[in-house]
mmCIF file of C-alpha atoms in Angstrom:
data_model
loop_
_atom_site.group_PDB
_atom_site.id
_atom_site.type_symbol
_atom_site.label_atom_id
_atom_site.label_comp_id
_atom_site.label_asym_id
_atom_site.label_seq_id
_atom_site.Cartn_x
_atom_site.Cartn_y
_atom_site.Cartn_z
ATOM 1 C CA MET D 11 34.089 99.795 -26.038
ATOM 2 C CA LYS D 12 33.697 97.588 -29.028
ATOM 3 C CA THR D 13 29.899 97.683 -30.200
ATOM 4 C CA VAL D 14 28.412 94.927 -32.494
ATOM 5 C CA ASP D 15 25.265 95.987 -33.616
ATOM 6 C CA LEU D 16 23.405 92.862 -34.632
ATOM 7 C CA SER D 17 20.572 94.628 -36.899
ATOM 8 C CA SER D 18 23.832 94.764 -39.096
ATOM 9 C CA ALA D 19 26.050 92.270 -38.432
ATOM 10 C CA SER D 20 25.729 88.619 -38.364
ATOM 11 C CA VAL D 21 25.950 86.410 -35.269
ATOM 12 C CA ARG D 22 29.070 84.645 -36.831
ATOM 13 C CA ASP D 23 30.575 88.213 -37.140
ATOM 14 C CA LEU D 24 29.894 88.454 -33.549
ATOM 15 C CA ASN D 25 31.390 85.379 -32.401
ATOM 16 C CA GLN D 26 34.573 85.536 -34.638
ATOM 17 C CA ALA D 27 35.181 88.962 -33.614
ATOM 18 C CA LEU D 28 34.714 87.654 -30.080
ATOM 19 C CA HIS D 29 37.191 84.481 -30.651
ATOM 20 C CA ASP D 30 39.737 86.466 -32.668
ATOM 21 C CA GLN D 31 41.034 88.775 -29.213
ATOM 22 C CA VAL D 32 42.533 84.874 -28.736
ATOM 23 C CA LYS D 33 45.184 85.810 -30.918
ATOM 24 C CA ASP D 34 44.789 89.526 -31.212
ATOM 25 C CA LEU D 35 43.546 91.814 -28.020
ATOM 26 C CA GLN D 36 42.564 94.819 -29.014
ATOM 27 C CA ASP D 37 38.961 95.484 -26.766
ATOM 28 C CA ARG D 38 38.500 94.098 -23.266
ATOM 29 C CA GLU D 39 34.825 95.457 -23.309
ATOM 30 C CA TRP D 40 32.102 94.706 -26.041
ATOM 31 C CA LEU D 41 28.446 96.242 -25.991
ATOM 32 C CA VAL D 42 25.552 93.942 -28.563
ATOM 33 C CA THR D 43 22.986 95.474 -29.287
ATOM 34 C CA HIS D 44 19.704 94.640 -31.416
ATOM 35 C CA PRO D 45 20.358 91.015 -30.283
ATOM 36 C CA ASP D 46 16.326 90.060 -30.764
ATOM 37 C CA GLY D 47 16.208 86.727 -29.365
ATOM 38 C CA ALA D 48 19.148 85.470 -31.819
ATOM 39 C CA HIS D 49 20.972 81.962 -30.671
ATOM 40 C CA ASN D 50 24.431 80.908 -30.326
ATOM 41 C CA LEU D 51 25.561 84.865 -28.872
ATOM 42 C CA ALA D 52 29.103 84.633 -27.216
ATOM 43 C CA VAL D 53 29.742 80.845 -27.923
ATOM 44 C CA GLY D 54 33.188 79.740 -27.512
ATOM 45 C CA VAL D 55 34.730 82.914 -26.142
ATOM 46 C CA ASN D 56 38.536 82.216 -24.700
ATOM 47 C CA GLU D 57 39.961 85.410 -23.307
ATOM 48 C CA ALA D 58 39.004 87.864 -20.145
ATOM 49 C CA ILE D 59 36.716 90.246 -21.983
ATOM 50 C CA SER D 60 33.499 91.563 -20.791
ATOM 51 C CA ILE D 61 30.317 91.277 -22.796
ATOM 52 C CA ASP D 62 27.132 93.080 -22.336
ATOM 53 C CA ILE D 63 24.088 92.172 -24.717
ATOM 54 C CA GLN D 64 21.281 94.682 -24.324
ATOM 55 C CA GLY D 65 18.485 92.553 -24.758
ATOM 56 C CA HIS D 66 17.011 89.001 -24.919
ATOM 57 C CA ALA D 67 18.940 86.297 -26.158
ATOM 58 C CA GLY D 68 18.239 82.637 -27.746
ATOM 59 C CA TYR D 69 19.572 79.128 -27.167
ATOM 60 C CA TYR D 70 22.714 78.283 -26.179
ATOM 61 C CA CYS D 71 23.999 81.992 -25.148
ATOM 62 C CA ALA D 72 27.590 81.810 -23.308
ATOM 63 C CA GLY D 73 27.699 78.127 -24.580
ATOM 64 C CA MET D 74 31.668 76.816 -23.355
ATOM 65 C CA ASN D 75 32.165 80.164 -21.912
ATOM 66 C CA GLN D 76 35.940 80.406 -20.788
ATOM 67 C CA LYS D 77 37.348 83.551 -18.808
ATOM 68 C CA ALA D 78 34.558 86.136 -20.087
ATOM 69 C CA SER D 79 32.529 87.830 -18.151
ATOM 70 C CA ILE D 80 29.244 87.602 -19.785
ATOM 71 C CA THR D 81 25.998 89.597 -18.792
ATOM 72 C CA VAL D 82 22.044 89.672 -20.539
ATOM 73 C CA HIS D 83 20.007 92.209 -20.245
ATOM 74 C CA GLY D 84 17.055 90.508 -20.960
ATOM 75 C CA ASN D 85 15.814 86.566 -20.801
ATOM 76 C CA VAL D 86 17.669 83.652 -22.743
ATOM 77 C CA GLY D 87 16.845 80.539 -24.269
ATOM 78 C CA VAL D 88 17.831 76.886 -23.865
ATOM 79 C CA GLY D 89 21.182 75.696 -22.377
ATOM 80 C CA CYS D 90 22.379 79.113 -21.591
ATOM 81 C CA ALA D 91 26.017 78.703 -20.329
ATOM 82 C CA GLU D 92 26.396 74.888 -21.167
ATOM 83 C CA ASN D 93 29.727 73.595 -21.001
ATOM 84 C CA MET D 94 30.869 76.406 -19.497
ATOM 85 C CA MET D 95 34.412 76.589 -18.193
ATOM 86 C CA SER D 96 35.050 79.255 -16.458
ATOM 87 C CA GLY D 97 34.247 83.027 -15.996
ATOM 88 C CA ALA D 98 30.936 84.567 -15.385
ATOM 89 C CA VAL D 99 27.358 84.819 -16.938
ATOM 90 C CA ARG D 100 24.418 86.502 -15.709
ATOM 91 C CA VAL D 101 20.865 86.824 -16.498
ATOM 92 C CA LYS D 102 19.623 89.739 -15.521
ATOM 93 C CA GLY D 103 15.962 88.157 -17.054
ATOM 94 C CA SER D 104 14.716 84.305 -16.381
ATOM 95 C CA ALA D 105 16.147 81.307 -17.938
ATOM 96 C CA SER D 106 14.458 78.853 -20.167
ATOM 97 C CA GLN D 107 15.673 74.717 -19.472
ATOM 98 C CA ALA D 108 19.104 73.168 -18.895
ATOM 99 C CA ALA D 109 20.757 76.126 -17.865
ATOM 100 C CA GLY D 110 24.150 75.320 -16.904
ATOM 101 C CA ALA D 111 23.857 72.277 -18.375
ATOM 102 C CA THR D 112 27.298 70.181 -18.626
ATOM 103 C CA ALA D 113 29.160 73.369 -17.380
ATOM 104 C CA HIS D 114 32.591 72.887 -15.599
ATOM 105 C CA GLY D 115 33.517 75.450 -13.985
ATOM 106 C CA GLY D 116 32.750 79.516 -13.573
ATOM 107 C CA LEU D 117 29.572 81.552 -11.639
ATOM 108 C CA LEU D 118 25.840 81.730 -13.770
ATOM 109 C CA VAL D 119 24.040 83.808 -11.801
ATOM 110 C CA ILE D 120 20.067 84.458 -13.230
ATOM 111 C CA GLU D 121 18.416 86.918 -11.662
ATOM 112 C CA GLY D 122 14.734 85.692 -12.474
ATOM 113 C CA ASP D 123 13.482 82.294 -12.784
ATOM 114 C CA ALA D 124 14.747 79.308 -14.367
ATOM 115 C CA GLY D 125 12.945 76.416 -16.455
ATOM 116 C CA ALA D 126 13.676 72.563 -15.846
ATOM 117 C CA ARG D 127 16.642 70.681 -15.874
ATOM 118 C CA CYS D 128 18.976 73.929 -14.249
ATOM 119 C CA GLY D 129 22.153 72.429 -13.644
ATOM 120 C CA ILE D 130 21.514 69.210 -15.693
ATOM 121 C CA SER D 131 24.724 67.029 -15.416
ATOM 122 C CA MET D 132 26.958 69.849 -13.680
ATOM 123 C CA LYS D 133 30.271 69.399 -13.475
ATOM 124 C CA GLY D 134 31.544 72.245 -11.454
ATOM 125 C CA ILE D 135 29.865 75.048 -12.029
ATOM 126 C CA ASP D 136 28.406 77.299 -9.692
ATOM 127 C CA ILE D 137 24.727 78.497 -10.248
ATOM 128 C CA VAL D 138 22.581 81.046 -8.551
ATOM 129 C CA VAL D 139 19.253 81.421 -9.533
ATOM 130 C CA GLY D 140 17.199 84.615 -8.098
ATOM 131 C CA GLY D 141 14.091 83.114 -8.014
ATOM 132 C CA SER D 142 12.549 79.332 -8.687
ATOM 133 C CA ILE D 143 13.748 76.465 -11.023
ATOM 134 C CA GLY D 144 11.815 73.912 -12.569
ATOM 135 C CA HIS D 145 11.476 69.791 -12.231
ATOM 136 C CA MET D 146 14.369 67.562 -12.501
ATOM 137 C CA SER D 147 16.927 70.171 -11.934
ATOM 138 C CA CYS D 148 20.299 68.791 -11.041
ATOM 139 C CA PHE D 149 19.675 65.468 -12.807
ATOM 140 C CA MET D 150 22.854 63.550 -12.372
ATOM 141 C CA GLY D 151 24.752 66.725 -10.906
ATOM 142 C CA GLN D 152 28.197 65.453 -10.288
ATOM 143 C CA ALA D 153 30.267 68.957 -8.787
ATOM 144 C CA GLY D 154 29.408 72.428 -7.763
ATOM 145 C CA ARG D 155 26.665 74.276 -6.011
ATOM 146 C CA LEU D 156 23.433 75.012 -6.885
ATOM 147 C CA VAL D 157 21.572 77.551 -5.005
ATOM 148 C CA VAL D 158 17.814 78.952 -5.292
ATOM 149 C CA CYS D 159 16.497 81.506 -3.575
ATOM 150 C CA GLY D 160 12.788 80.640 -4.708
ATOM 151 C CA ASP D 161 11.219 77.230 -4.638
ATOM 152 C CA ALA D 162 12.347 73.997 -6.744
ATOM 153 C CA GLY D 163 9.929 72.013 -9.125
ATOM 154 C CA ASP D 164 9.765 68.352 -8.752
ATOM 155 C CA ALA D 165 12.612 65.559 -8.660
ATOM 156 C CA LEU D 166 15.053 67.973 -7.759
ATOM 157 C CA GLY D 167 18.629 66.265 -7.849
ATOM 158 C CA ASP D 168 17.494 63.090 -9.262
ATOM 159 C CA SER D 169 20.804 60.596 -9.397
ATOM 160 C CA LEU D 170 22.800 63.000 -7.693
ATOM 161 C CA TYR D 171 26.599 62.309 -6.998
ATOM 162 C CA GLU D 172 28.225 65.054 -5.375
ATOM 163 C CA THR D 173 26.838 68.710 -6.111
ATOM 164 C CA ARG D 174 25.597 71.320 -3.281
ATOM 165 C CA ILE D 175 22.394 71.875 -3.358
ATOM 166 C CA TYR D 176 20.912 75.426 -1.425
ATOM 167 C CA VAL D 177 17.404 75.958 -1.495
ATOM 168 C CA LYS D 178 15.290 79.006 0.172
ATOM 169 C CA GLY D 179 11.983 77.961 -0.443
ATOM 170 C CA LYS D 180 9.689 74.868 -1.427
ATOM 171 C CA VAL D 181 11.047 71.380 -3.053
ATOM 172 C CA GLU D 182 8.383 69.974 -4.659
ATOM 173 C CA SER D 183 9.668 66.474 -4.433
ATOM 174 C CA LEU D 184 13.529 65.185 -4.165
ATOM 175 C CA GLY D 185 14.597 62.941 -6.872
ATOM 176 C CA SER D 186 15.922 59.184 -6.610
ATOM 177 C CA ASP D 187 19.648 59.483 -3.944
ATOM 178 C CA CYS D 188 18.849 63.273 -3.041
ATOM 179 C CA ILE D 189 17.900 63.760 0.971
ATOM 180 C CA ALA D 190 17.761 67.266 2.710
ATOM 181 C CA LYS D 191 20.773 67.296 4.970
ATOM 182 C CA GLU D 192 22.269 69.166 7.689
ATOM 183 C CA MET D 193 23.656 72.644 7.144
ATOM 184 C CA ARG D 194 26.553 73.071 9.098
ATOM 185 C CA ASP D 195 28.744 75.859 9.622
ATOM 186 C CA GLU D 196 30.875 75.011 6.332
ATOM 187 C CA HIS D 197 28.041 74.956 4.445
ATOM 188 C CA LEU D 198 26.439 78.425 5.992
ATOM 189 C CA HIS D 199 29.617 80.244 4.935
ATOM 190 C CA GLU D 200 30.090 78.831 1.259
ATOM 191 C CA LEU D 201 26.350 79.690 0.862
ATOM 192 C CA GLN D 202 26.992 83.083 2.322
ATOM 193 C CA GLU D 203 29.757 83.697 -0.204
ATOM 194 C CA LEU D 204 28.335 82.596 -3.283
ATOM 195 C CA LEU D 205 25.168 84.440 -2.335
ATOM 196 C CA ASN D 206 27.120 87.833 -1.932
ATOM 197 C CA ARG D 207 29.089 87.335 -5.561
ATOM 198 C CA ALA D 208 26.055 86.895 -6.996
ATOM 199 C CA GLY D 209 25.214 89.919 -5.159
ATOM 200 C CA PHE D 210 21.893 88.816 -3.954
ATOM 201 C CA ASN D 211 20.820 89.945 -0.326
ATOM 202 C CA GLU D 212 20.008 87.167 1.356
ATOM 203 C CA ASN D 213 20.665 84.707 5.001
ATOM 204 C CA ALA D 214 22.398 81.974 4.379
ATOM 205 C CA ALA D 215 20.716 80.473 7.160
ATOM 206 C CA ASP D 216 17.439 80.399 5.261
ATOM 207 C CA PHE D 217 18.202 78.070 3.253
ATOM 208 C CA LYS D 218 18.119 74.452 3.579
ATOM 209 C CA ARG D 219 20.842 71.855 2.470
ATOM 210 C CA TYR D 220 20.335 68.999 -0.055
ATOM 211 C CA GLY D 221 22.658 66.124 -1.635
#
């Protein structure tokens, strides 16, 4: 396992080393220590490697991710996994606003809560949140699935296109063009599969569907 200690190395050093794996893959497993809330950690990774960030991360952590599996053992700031294309990002804590914004693919798991605008303009990503989400989440959501095991704030799914939303708890209000929909067998099946992939012990039958 390759270890990068951010108490002595810079974020630029870390990201350059991760990008270099595309040309010369030497280390499949990476450990990042002392992140101390630094911004732009593990941005633009484009290789099937595993990255463990041992602490809190700042803005845009794991942005533009492709192929990599990234775990943050703490909270993350604005824009975690923004514009992700593939791979998986897991946040062991909570996420600030705009988690998964504009992302085209991959799986984002937030074990805690997510702030406002979670999944804004999402374009194919799957997002599973263990807690609750803030207002204006999934605004202009175009494709993909958003699963919330807690509650959802105001204006959920405003100006929604074709994203499917599943919420277990209370929805404060629905945005324009978003309505409650029937939960058919196909939706129960896909939701249970997503919950299982995310590692959450939840029953799909306890959720409601919106779109």
